[in-house]
Amino acid sequence: MITHLGIVGAGQMGCGIAHVSAQAGYRVTLYDLSSERIEAGLATINGNLARQVSNGKLTDEERREALSRISGSTDINDLAPADLVIEAATEDESVKRKIFSKLCPVLKPEAILATNTSSLSITRLAAATDRPEQFMGIHFMNPVPVMKLVELVRGIATDDTTFRAAKDFVGKLDKTVTVAEDFPAFIVNRILLPMINEAIYTLYEGVGSVEAIDTAMKLGANHPMGPLQLADFIGLDTCLSIMQVLHDGLADSKYRPCPLLVKYVEAGWLGRKSGRGFYDYRGDVPVPTR
């Protein structure tokens, strides 16, 4: 039974998972190498919970209780009591493998290990651990407190007990589960990222400006956010990483990352988090960069 959750990575995704898990009654240990990231993450969680209080979705007592269930740590050994540990580090396979090599000796034998990867092979990541049968993909959508979907992805070795425990855990977070097979980028990003990449090609080829493309998709396809605005929100480095996983894994030219996307990432224009992407966020109002 899962009562204590460990999370590796106090970034946007890790903090979002900590938020919804603590709110659902789980005890959470949020681990990161950086104490500054942990402090910033806990402040963000507090701010998001406070917003839920002001919207009438939570009482102030529930907010305080949720916060009291989360502890931050820069010592990986503090994850030892966890029943389930979710890795939510950067979308880089070598980084994730290094984390698992340090994490596995710390965990109790029965602990389940999961990754929040949005595109990488669950089977391959599981093989880098000492417990492939107790390993699976639990892919949350961003922003975690708002988005209702979680993709569950089994590796070739994942056993039924692990899958049932993960499904039960996600159900208690009041999220909807969709089960995806272990193919590059699973379901959501297999469909979403090529659409974003195509929007970038449409910009690259001069078919329309940033504003024209986003307006066209918002009003013409009823999307809540334009594809270029969404790319900035996801992070252009993450978009490129997922397109490269699709291109390498499926060997189909339709997944070739747009050269303009590559150029923006090389420039360090990664979207909202860096202040510039397809929009410039450094002023009061985002301004298209093309």
PDB file of C-alpha atoms in Angstrom:
ATOM      1  CA  MET A   1       0.000   0.000   0.000  1.00  0.00           C
ATOM      2  CA  ILE A   2       1.313   3.437  -0.935  1.00  0.00           C
ATOM      3  CA  THR A   3       1.270   6.031   1.872  1.00  0.00           C
ATOM      4  CA  HIS A   4       4.663   7.734   1.481  1.00  0.00           C
ATOM      5  CA  LEU A   5       5.662   9.223  -1.868  1.00  0.00           C
ATOM      6  CA  GLY A   6       9.165  10.270  -2.908  1.00  0.00           C
ATOM      7  CA  ILE A   7       9.698  12.731  -5.764  1.00  0.00           C
ATOM      8  CA  VAL A   8      13.038  13.340  -7.457  1.00  0.00           C
ATOM      9  CA  GLY A   9      13.254  16.859  -8.910  1.00  0.00           C
ATOM     10  CA  ALA A  10      11.742  20.063  -7.485  1.00  0.00           C
ATOM     11  CA  GLY A  11      11.003  21.599 -10.866  1.00  0.00           C
ATOM     12  CA  GLN A  12       7.594  22.465 -12.274  1.00  0.00           C
ATOM     13  CA  MET A  13       6.479  18.840 -12.704  1.00  0.00           C
ATOM     14  CA  GLY A  14       7.909  17.497  -9.433  1.00  0.00           C
ATOM     15  CA  CYS A  15       6.294  20.287  -7.421  1.00  0.00           C
ATOM     16  CA  GLY A  16       2.978  19.796  -9.215  1.00  0.00           C
ATOM     17  CA  ILE A  17       3.013  16.068  -8.373  1.00  0.00           C
ATOM     18  CA  ALA A  18       3.928  16.891  -4.746  1.00  0.00           C
ATOM     19  CA  HIS A  19       1.034  19.392  -4.569  1.00  0.00           C
ATOM     20  CA  VAL A  20      -1.705  17.002  -5.761  1.00  0.00           C
ATOM     21  CA  SER A  21      -0.308  14.046  -3.777  1.00  0.00           C
ATOM     22  CA  ALA A  22      -0.156  15.954  -0.480  1.00  0.00           C
ATOM     23  CA  GLN A  23      -3.647  17.310  -1.128  1.00  0.00           C
ATOM     24  CA  ALA A  24      -4.845  13.700  -1.588  1.00  0.00           C
ATOM     25  CA  GLY A  25      -3.411  12.724   1.820  1.00  0.00           C
ATOM     26  CA  TYR A  26      -0.030  11.219   0.874  1.00  0.00           C
ATOM     27  CA  ARG A  27       3.121  12.027   2.818  1.00  0.00           C
ATOM     28  CA  VAL A  28       5.640  13.472   0.334  1.00  0.00           C
ATOM     29  CA  THR A  29       9.424  13.798   0.391  1.00  0.00           C
ATOM     30  CA  LEU A  30      10.576  16.181  -2.353  1.00  0.00           C
ATOM     31  CA  TYR A  31      14.235  15.563  -3.187  1.00  0.00           C
ATOM     32  CA  ASP A  32      16.514  17.799  -5.235  1.00  0.00           C
ATOM     33  CA  LEU A  33      20.249  18.509  -5.336  1.00  0.00           C
ATOM     34  CA  SER A  34      19.500  22.227  -4.938  1.00  0.00           C
ATOM     35  CA  SER A  35      18.073  23.560  -1.656  1.00  0.00           C
ATOM     36  CA  GLU A  36      17.187  26.793  -3.523  1.00  0.00           C
ATOM     37  CA  ARG A  37      15.016  24.830  -5.988  1.00  0.00           C
ATOM     38  CA  ILE A  38      13.297  23.062  -3.102  1.00  0.00           C
ATOM     39  CA  GLU A  39      12.574  26.365  -1.322  1.00  0.00           C
ATOM     40  CA  ALA A  40      11.285  27.955  -4.539  1.00  0.00           C
ATOM     41  CA  GLY A  41       9.191  24.864  -5.247  1.00  0.00           C
ATOM     42  CA  LEU A  42       7.604  24.802  -1.797  1.00  0.00           C
ATOM     43  CA  ALA A  43       6.804  28.521  -2.149  1.00  0.00           C
ATOM     44  CA  THR A  44       5.129  27.824  -5.509  1.00  0.00           C
ATOM     45  CA  ILE A  45       3.090  24.960  -3.998  1.00  0.00           C
ATOM     46  CA  ASN A  46       2.009  27.226  -1.146  1.00  0.00           C
ATOM     47  CA  GLY A  47       1.004  29.951  -3.627  1.00  0.00           C
ATOM     48  CA  ASN A  48      -0.991  27.503  -5.761  1.00  0.00           C
ATOM     49  CA  LEU A  49      -2.759  26.069  -2.708  1.00  0.00           C
ATOM     50  CA  ALA A  50      -3.543  29.627  -1.524  1.00  0.00           C
ATOM     51  CA  ARG A  51      -5.100  30.333  -4.938  1.00  0.00           C
ATOM     52  CA  GLN A  52      -7.311  27.259  -4.496  1.00  0.00           C
ATOM     53  CA  VAL A  53      -8.389  28.642  -1.094  1.00  0.00           C
ATOM     54  CA  SER A  54      -9.265  32.038  -2.608  1.00  0.00           C
ATOM     55  CA  ASN A  55     -11.230  30.245  -5.369  1.00  0.00           C
ATOM     56  CA  GLY A  56     -13.201  28.334  -2.748  1.00  0.00           C
ATOM     57  CA  LYS A  57     -11.799  24.931  -3.789  1.00  0.00           C
ATOM     58  CA  LEU A  58      -9.963  24.370  -0.479  1.00  0.00           C
ATOM     59  CA  THR A  59     -10.281  25.574   3.097  1.00  0.00           C
ATOM     60  CA  ASP A  60      -7.292  27.257   4.731  1.00  0.00           C
ATOM     61  CA  GLU A  61      -7.045  24.333   7.140  1.00  0.00           C
ATOM     62  CA  GLU A  62      -6.828  21.885   4.193  1.00  0.00           C
ATOM     63  CA  ARG A  63      -4.084  24.059   2.671  1.00  0.00           C
ATOM     64  CA  ARG A  64      -2.078  23.951   5.920  1.00  0.00           C
ATOM     65  CA  GLU A  65      -2.590  20.180   6.254  1.00  0.00           C
ATOM     66  CA  ALA A  66      -1.424  19.578   2.661  1.00  0.00           C
ATOM     67  CA  LEU A  67       1.697  21.703   3.199  1.00  0.00           C
ATOM     68  CA  SER A  68       2.487  19.887   6.464  1.00  0.00           C
ATOM     69  CA  ARG A  69       2.648  16.589   4.538  1.00  0.00           C
ATOM     70  CA  ILE A  70       5.473  17.795   2.245  1.00  0.00           C
ATOM     71  CA  SER A  71       9.095  17.855   3.344  1.00  0.00           C
ATOM     72  CA  GLY A  72      12.031  18.895   1.161  1.00  0.00           C
ATOM     73  CA  SER A  73      15.463  17.263   1.245  1.00  0.00           C
ATOM     74  CA  THR A  74      18.840  17.414  -0.487  1.00  0.00           C
ATOM     75  CA  ASP A  75      19.784  14.003   1.014  1.00  0.00           C
ATOM     76  CA  ILE A  76      18.781  11.089  -1.228  1.00  0.00           C
ATOM     77  CA  ASN A  77      18.750   8.781   1.830  1.00  0.00           C
ATOM     78  CA  ASP A  78      15.581  10.551   3.005  1.00  0.00           C
ATOM     79  CA  LEU A  79      13.744   8.708   0.193  1.00  0.00           C
ATOM     80  CA  ALA A  80      14.451   5.345   1.900  1.00  0.00           C
ATOM     81  CA  PRO A  81      11.006   5.015   3.599  1.00  0.00           C
ATOM     82  CA  ALA A  82       9.030   5.828   0.403  1.00  0.00           C
ATOM     83  CA  ASP A  83       6.602   3.239  -0.998  1.00  0.00           C
ATOM     84  CA  LEU A  84       6.643   4.879  -4.432  1.00  0.00           C
ATOM     85  CA  VAL A  85       9.317   7.185  -5.879  1.00  0.00           C
ATOM     86  CA  ILE A  86       8.561   9.213  -9.017  1.00  0.00           C
ATOM     87  CA  GLU A  87      11.524  10.617 -10.952  1.00  0.00           C
ATOM     88  CA  ALA A  88      10.620  14.009 -12.437  1.00  0.00           C
ATOM     89  CA  ALA A  89      14.024  15.242 -13.604  1.00  0.00           C
ATOM     90  CA  THR A  90      14.945  16.776 -16.944  1.00  0.00           C
ATOM     91  CA  GLU A  91      14.004  14.876 -20.144  1.00  0.00           C
ATOM     92  CA  ASP A  92      17.487  13.433 -20.645  1.00  0.00           C
ATOM     93  CA  GLU A  93      18.012   9.674 -20.518  1.00  0.00           C
ATOM     94  CA  SER A  94      21.600   9.833 -19.219  1.00  0.00           C
ATOM     95  CA  VAL A  95      20.499  12.106 -16.326  1.00  0.00           C
ATOM     96  CA  LYS A  96      17.653   9.747 -15.436  1.00  0.00           C
ATOM     97  CA  ARG A  97      19.970   6.697 -15.501  1.00  0.00           C
ATOM     98  CA  LYS A  98      22.408   8.423 -13.121  1.00  0.00           C
ATOM     99  CA  ILE A  99      19.521   9.192 -10.754  1.00  0.00           C
ATOM    100  CA  PHE A 100      18.349   5.562 -10.772  1.00  0.00           C
ATOM    101  CA  SER A 101      21.868   4.258 -10.083  1.00  0.00           C
ATOM    102  CA  LYS A 102      22.046   6.428  -6.943  1.00  0.00           C
ATOM    103  CA  LEU A 103      18.430   5.874  -5.933  1.00  0.00           C
ATOM    104  CA  CYS A 104      18.040   2.093  -6.195  1.00  0.00           C
ATOM    105  CA  PRO A 105      20.468   1.165  -3.358  1.00  0.00           C
ATOM    106  CA  VAL A 106      18.578   3.555  -1.044  1.00  0.00           C
ATOM    107  CA  LEU A 107      15.063   2.185  -1.660  1.00  0.00           C
ATOM    108  CA  LYS A 108      13.448  -0.631   0.288  1.00  0.00           C
ATOM    109  CA  PRO A 109      13.091  -3.833  -1.816  1.00  0.00           C
ATOM    110  CA  GLU A 110       9.290  -3.562  -2.175  1.00  0.00           C
ATOM    111  CA  ALA A 111       9.285   0.117  -3.247  1.00  0.00           C
ATOM    112  CA  ILE A 112       7.897   0.975  -6.677  1.00  0.00           C
ATOM    113  CA  LEU A 113       9.977   3.210  -8.915  1.00  0.00           C
ATOM    114  CA  ALA A 114       8.335   5.362 -11.602  1.00  0.00           C
ATOM    115  CA  THR A 115       9.348   7.971 -14.141  1.00  0.00           C
ATOM    116  CA  ASN A 116       7.397  11.002 -15.308  1.00  0.00           C
ATOM    117  CA  THR A 117       9.158  10.901 -18.701  1.00  0.00           C
ATOM    118  CA  SER A 118       7.058  12.308 -21.532  1.00  0.00           C
ATOM    119  CA  SER A 119       8.723  10.318 -24.332  1.00  0.00           C
ATOM    120  CA  LEU A 120      11.564   7.945 -23.347  1.00  0.00           C
ATOM    121  CA  SER A 121      11.365   4.135 -23.394  1.00  0.00           C
ATOM    122  CA  ILE A 122      10.032   2.773 -20.090  1.00  0.00           C
ATOM    123  CA  THR A 123      11.519  -0.658 -20.863  1.00  0.00           C
ATOM    124  CA  ARG A 124      14.984   0.818 -21.423  1.00  0.00           C
ATOM    125  CA  LEU A 125      14.834   2.986 -18.276  1.00  0.00           C
ATOM    126  CA  ALA A 126      13.559   0.024 -16.234  1.00  0.00           C
ATOM    127  CA  ALA A 127      16.531  -2.055 -17.409  1.00  0.00           C
ATOM    128  CA  ALA A 128      18.844   0.528 -15.807  1.00  0.00           C
ATOM    129  CA  THR A 129      17.353  -0.258 -12.369  1.00  0.00           C
ATOM    130  CA  ASP A 130      17.479  -3.207  -9.965  1.00  0.00           C
ATOM    131  CA  ARG A 131      13.668  -3.626 -10.142  1.00  0.00           C
ATOM    132  CA  PRO A 132      12.288  -3.644 -13.729  1.00  0.00           C
ATOM    133  CA  GLU A 133       9.190  -5.548 -12.521  1.00  0.00           C
ATOM    134  CA  GLN A 134       8.446  -2.694 -10.069  1.00  0.00           C
ATOM    135  CA  PHE A 135       9.092   0.102 -12.564  1.00  0.00           C
ATOM    136  CA  MET A 136       6.675   1.985 -14.811  1.00  0.00           C
ATOM    137  CA  GLY A 137       5.840   5.284 -16.444  1.00  0.00           C
ATOM    138  CA  ILE A 138       3.437   7.631 -14.624  1.00  0.00           C
ATOM    139  CA  HIS A 139       3.247  10.614 -16.968  1.00  0.00           C
ATOM    140  CA  PHE A 140       1.459  13.658 -15.550  1.00  0.00           C
ATOM    141  CA  MET A 141       0.391  16.574 -17.757  1.00  0.00           C
ATOM    142  CA  ASN A 142       1.539  20.155 -17.140  1.00  0.00           C
ATOM    143  CA  PRO A 143       0.329  21.998 -15.068  1.00  0.00           C
ATOM    144  CA  VAL A 144      -0.285  18.998 -12.799  1.00  0.00           C
ATOM    145  CA  PRO A 145      -2.848  20.593 -10.403  1.00  0.00           C
ATOM    146  CA  VAL A 146      -5.052  21.627 -13.360  1.00  0.00           C
ATOM    147  CA  MET A 147      -4.732  18.815 -15.915  1.00  0.00           C
ATOM    148  CA  LYS A 148      -6.937  15.775 -15.296  1.00  0.00           C
ATOM    149  CA  LEU A 149      -5.046  13.159 -17.352  1.00  0.00           C
ATOM    150  CA  VAL A 150      -2.244  10.790 -16.362  1.00  0.00           C
ATOM    151  CA  GLU A 151      -0.738   8.338 -18.862  1.00  0.00           C
ATOM    152  CA  LEU A 152       0.260   4.975 -17.357  1.00  0.00           C
ATOM    153  CA  VAL A 153       2.900   3.126 -19.361  1.00  0.00           C
ATOM    154  CA  ARG A 154       4.144  -0.372 -18.587  1.00  0.00           C
ATOM    155  CA  GLY A 155       7.577  -1.561 -19.590  1.00  0.00           C
ATOM    156  CA  ILE A 156       7.973  -5.088 -20.948  1.00  0.00           C
ATOM    157  CA  ALA A 157       8.848  -6.352 -17.437  1.00  0.00           C
ATOM    158  CA  THR A 158       6.316  -4.352 -15.357  1.00  0.00           C
ATOM    159  CA  ASP A 159       4.229  -6.767 -13.268  1.00  0.00           C
ATOM    160  CA  ASP A 160       0.486  -6.569 -12.604  1.00  0.00           C
ATOM    161  CA  THR A 161       0.887  -5.684  -8.915  1.00  0.00           C
ATOM    162  CA  THR A 162       2.942  -2.598  -9.817  1.00  0.00           C
ATOM    163  CA  PHE A 163       0.458  -1.525 -12.475  1.00  0.00           C
ATOM    164  CA  ARG A 164      -2.539  -1.925 -10.123  1.00  0.00           C
ATOM    165  CA  ALA A 165      -0.760   0.029  -7.353  1.00  0.00           C
ATOM    166  CA  ALA A 166       0.075   2.869  -9.762  1.00  0.00           C
ATOM    167  CA  LYS A 167      -3.492   2.951 -11.094  1.00  0.00           C
ATOM    168  CA  ASP A 168      -4.887   3.057  -7.554  1.00  0.00           C
ATOM    169  CA  PHE A 169      -2.473   5.875  -6.616  1.00  0.00           C
ATOM    170  CA  VAL A 170      -3.489   7.996  -9.626  1.00  0.00           C
ATOM    171  CA  GLY A 171      -7.184   7.340  -8.925  1.00  0.00           C
ATOM    172  CA  LYS A 172      -6.802   8.753  -5.407  1.00  0.00           C
ATOM    173  CA  LEU A 173      -5.425  11.982  -6.905  1.00  0.00           C
ATOM    174  CA  ASP A 174      -8.780  12.451  -8.694  1.00  0.00           C
ATOM    175  CA  LYS A 175      -7.074  12.079 -12.083  1.00  0.00           C
ATOM    176  CA  THR A 176      -8.220  10.114 -15.116  1.00  0.00           C
ATOM    177  CA  VAL A 177      -5.952   7.295 -16.286  1.00  0.00           C
ATOM    178  CA  THR A 178      -5.227   6.469 -19.892  1.00  0.00           C
ATOM    179  CA  VAL A 179      -3.054   3.425 -20.597  1.00  0.00           C
ATOM    180  CA  ALA A 180      -0.435   3.787 -23.336  1.00  0.00           C
ATOM    181  CA  GLU A 181       1.888   1.196 -24.823  1.00  0.00           C
ATOM    182  CA  ASP A 182       5.639   1.741 -24.521  1.00  0.00           C
ATOM    183  CA  PHE A 183       6.260   3.440 -27.873  1.00  0.00           C
ATOM    184  CA  PRO A 184       8.120   6.753 -28.291  1.00  0.00           C
ATOM    185  CA  ALA A 185       6.183   9.714 -26.773  1.00  0.00           C
ATOM    186  CA  PHE A 186       3.196   7.470 -25.821  1.00  0.00           C
ATOM    187  CA  ILE A 187      -0.236   8.914 -26.810  1.00  0.00           C
ATOM    188  CA  VAL A 188      -0.484  12.623 -25.970  1.00  0.00           C
ATOM    189  CA  ASN A 189       2.946  13.753 -27.144  1.00  0.00           C
ATOM    190  CA  ARG A 190       2.941  11.386 -30.141  1.00  0.00           C
ATOM    191  CA  ILE A 191       0.012  13.464 -31.444  1.00  0.00           C
ATOM    192  CA  LEU A 192       0.664  16.875 -29.858  1.00  0.00           C
ATOM    193  CA  LEU A 193       4.361  17.434 -30.597  1.00  0.00           C
ATOM    194  CA  PRO A 194       4.202  16.753 -34.356  1.00  0.00           C
ATOM    195  CA  MET A 195       1.353  19.303 -34.484  1.00  0.00           C
ATOM    196  CA  ILE A 196       3.533  21.863 -32.688  1.00  0.00           C
ATOM    197  CA  ASN A 197       6.481  20.978 -34.950  1.00  0.00           C
ATOM    198  CA  GLU A 198       4.240  21.491 -38.001  1.00  0.00           C
ATOM    199  CA  ALA A 199       3.182  24.898 -36.654  1.00  0.00           C
ATOM    200  CA  ILE A 200       6.888  25.800 -36.393  1.00  0.00           C
ATOM    201  CA  TYR A 201       7.417  24.637 -40.011  1.00  0.00           C
ATOM    202  CA  THR A 202       4.455  26.841 -41.008  1.00  0.00           C
ATOM    203  CA  LEU A 203       6.262  29.784 -39.384  1.00  0.00           C
ATOM    204  CA  TYR A 204       9.657  28.740 -40.831  1.00  0.00           C
ATOM    205  CA  GLU A 205       8.252  28.589 -44.369  1.00  0.00           C
ATOM    206  CA  GLY A 206       6.593  32.000 -44.027  1.00  0.00           C
ATOM    207  CA  VAL A 207       3.017  30.764 -44.356  1.00  0.00           C
ATOM    208  CA  GLY A 208       2.010  32.900 -41.377  1.00  0.00           C
ATOM    209  CA  SER A 209       3.413  34.945 -38.505  1.00  0.00           C
ATOM    210  CA  VAL A 210       3.495  33.737 -34.877  1.00  0.00           C
ATOM    211  CA  GLU A 211       0.333  35.718 -34.137  1.00  0.00           C
ATOM    212  CA  ALA A 212      -1.457  34.533 -37.302  1.00  0.00           C
ATOM    213  CA  ILE A 213      -0.686  30.840 -36.621  1.00  0.00           C
ATOM    214  CA  ASP A 214      -1.785  30.969 -32.977  1.00  0.00           C
ATOM    215  CA  THR A 215      -4.948  32.954 -33.773  1.00  0.00           C
ATOM    216  CA  ALA A 216      -5.806  30.551 -36.609  1.00  0.00           C
ATOM    217  CA  MET A 217      -5.601  27.499 -34.343  1.00  0.00           C
ATOM    218  CA  LYS A 218      -7.401  29.141 -31.394  1.00  0.00           C
ATOM    219  CA  LEU A 219     -10.325  30.418 -33.460  1.00  0.00           C
ATOM    220  CA  GLY A 220     -10.214  27.963 -36.377  1.00  0.00           C
ATOM    221  CA  ALA A 221      -9.701  24.730 -34.421  1.00  0.00           C
ATOM    222  CA  ASN A 222     -11.044  25.902 -31.037  1.00  0.00           C
ATOM    223  CA  HIS A 223      -7.744  25.223 -29.256  1.00  0.00           C
ATOM    224  CA  PRO A 224      -7.521  26.992 -25.872  1.00  0.00           C
ATOM    225  CA  MET A 225      -3.925  28.029 -26.612  1.00  0.00           C
ATOM    226  CA  GLY A 226      -2.090  28.483 -29.922  1.00  0.00           C
ATOM    227  CA  PRO A 227       0.574  25.833 -30.763  1.00  0.00           C
ATOM    228  CA  LEU A 228       3.495  28.292 -30.590  1.00  0.00           C
ATOM    229  CA  GLN A 229       2.286  29.724 -27.287  1.00  0.00           C
ATOM    230  CA  LEU A 230       1.925  26.135 -26.034  1.00  0.00           C
ATOM    231  CA  ALA A 231       5.455  25.287 -27.229  1.00  0.00           C
ATOM    232  CA  ASP A 232       6.784  28.217 -25.168  1.00  0.00           C
ATOM    233  CA  PHE A 233       4.821  26.974 -22.163  1.00  0.00           C
ATOM    234  CA  ILE A 234       6.179  23.401 -22.503  1.00  0.00           C
ATOM    235  CA  GLY A 235       9.741  24.622 -23.161  1.00  0.00           C
ATOM    236  CA  LEU A 236      11.303  24.546 -26.623  1.00  0.00           C
ATOM    237  CA  ASP A 237      14.157  22.329 -25.375  1.00  0.00           C
ATOM    238  CA  THR A 238      11.581  19.759 -24.194  1.00  0.00           C
ATOM    239  CA  CYS A 239       9.711  20.012 -27.529  1.00  0.00           C
ATOM    240  CA  LEU A 240      12.960  19.398 -29.421  1.00  0.00           C
ATOM    241  CA  SER A 241      13.915  16.495 -27.150  1.00  0.00           C
ATOM    242  CA  ILE A 242      10.555  14.768 -27.733  1.00  0.00           C
ATOM    243  CA  MET A 243      10.743  15.299 -31.517  1.00  0.00           C
ATOM    244  CA  GLN A 244      14.253  13.798 -31.513  1.00  0.00           C
ATOM    245  CA  VAL A 245      12.983  10.766 -29.547  1.00  0.00           C
ATOM    246  CA  LEU A 246      10.162  10.326 -32.104  1.00  0.00           C
ATOM    247  CA  HIS A 247      12.528  10.771 -35.073  1.00  0.00           C
ATOM    248  CA  ASP A 248      15.166   8.390 -33.663  1.00  0.00           C
ATOM    249  CA  GLY A 249      12.695   5.828 -32.346  1.00  0.00           C
ATOM    250  CA  LEU A 250      10.340   5.616 -35.339  1.00  0.00           C
ATOM    251  CA  ALA A 251      12.778   6.520 -38.166  1.00  0.00           C
ATOM    252  CA  ASP A 252      10.110   8.419 -40.100  1.00  0.00           C
ATOM    253  CA  SER A 253      10.969  11.733 -41.788  1.00  0.00           C
ATOM    254  CA  LYS A 254       7.610  13.213 -40.724  1.00  0.00           C
ATOM    255  CA  TYR A 255       9.056  13.536 -37.202  1.00  0.00           C
ATOM    256  CA  ARG A 256      12.121  15.573 -38.318  1.00  0.00           C
ATOM    257  CA  PRO A 257      12.453  18.544 -35.929  1.00  0.00           C
ATOM    258  CA  CYS A 258      11.994  21.870 -37.698  1.00  0.00           C
ATOM    259  CA  PRO A 259      15.364  23.673 -38.181  1.00  0.00           C
ATOM    260  CA  LEU A 260      13.804  26.826 -36.679  1.00  0.00           C
ATOM    261  CA  LEU A 261      13.044  24.932 -33.458  1.00  0.00           C
ATOM    262  CA  VAL A 262      16.680  23.783 -33.347  1.00  0.00           C
ATOM    263  CA  LYS A 263      17.865  27.378 -33.905  1.00  0.00           C
ATOM    264  CA  TYR A 264      15.734  28.774 -31.072  1.00  0.00           C
ATOM    265  CA  VAL A 265      17.033  26.113 -28.665  1.00  0.00           C
ATOM    266  CA  GLU A 266      20.636  26.798 -29.739  1.00  0.00           C
ATOM    267  CA  ALA A 267      20.029  30.502 -29.021  1.00  0.00           C
ATOM    268  CA  GLY A 268      18.792  29.646 -25.506  1.00  0.00           C
ATOM    269  CA  TRP A 269      15.315  30.957 -26.402  1.00  0.00           C
ATOM    270  CA  LEU A 270      13.481  28.164 -24.629  1.00  0.00           C
ATOM    271  CA  GLY A 271      10.102  29.861 -24.057  1.00  0.00           C
ATOM    272  CA  ARG A 272       8.600  31.233 -20.862  1.00  0.00           C
ATOM    273  CA  LYS A 273      11.231  29.817 -18.525  1.00  0.00           C
ATOM    274  CA  SER A 274      14.081  31.683 -20.274  1.00  0.00           C
ATOM    275  CA  GLY A 275      12.108  34.882 -21.038  1.00  0.00           C
ATOM    276  CA  ARG A 276      12.071  34.400 -24.814  1.00  0.00           C
ATOM    277  CA  GLY A 277      10.811  31.833 -27.283  1.00  0.00           C
ATOM    278  CA  PHE A 278       8.245  32.394 -30.024  1.00  0.00           C
ATOM    279  CA  TYR A 279       7.141  35.239 -27.750  1.00  0.00           C
ATOM    280  CA  ASP A 280       9.257  37.686 -25.737  1.00  0.00           C
ATOM    281  CA  TYR A 281       8.094  37.602 -22.096  1.00  0.00           C
ATOM    282  CA  ARG A 282      10.425  40.265 -20.707  1.00  0.00           C
ATOM    283  CA  GLY A 283       7.846  43.075 -20.870  1.00  0.00           C
ATOM    284  CA  ASP A 284       4.368  43.408 -19.390  1.00  0.00           C
ATOM    285  CA  VAL A 285       2.723  41.717 -22.399  1.00  0.00           C
ATOM    286  CA  PRO A 286       4.196  38.819 -24.444  1.00  0.00           C
ATOM    287  CA  VAL A 287       5.310  40.047 -27.897  1.00  0.00           C
ATOM    288  CA  PRO A 288       5.844  37.697 -30.909  1.00  0.00           C
ATOM    289  CA  THR A 289       9.523  37.313 -31.857  1.00  0.00           C
ATOM    290  CA  ARG A 290       8.636  36.700 -35.519  1.00  0.00           C
TER     291      ARG A 290
END
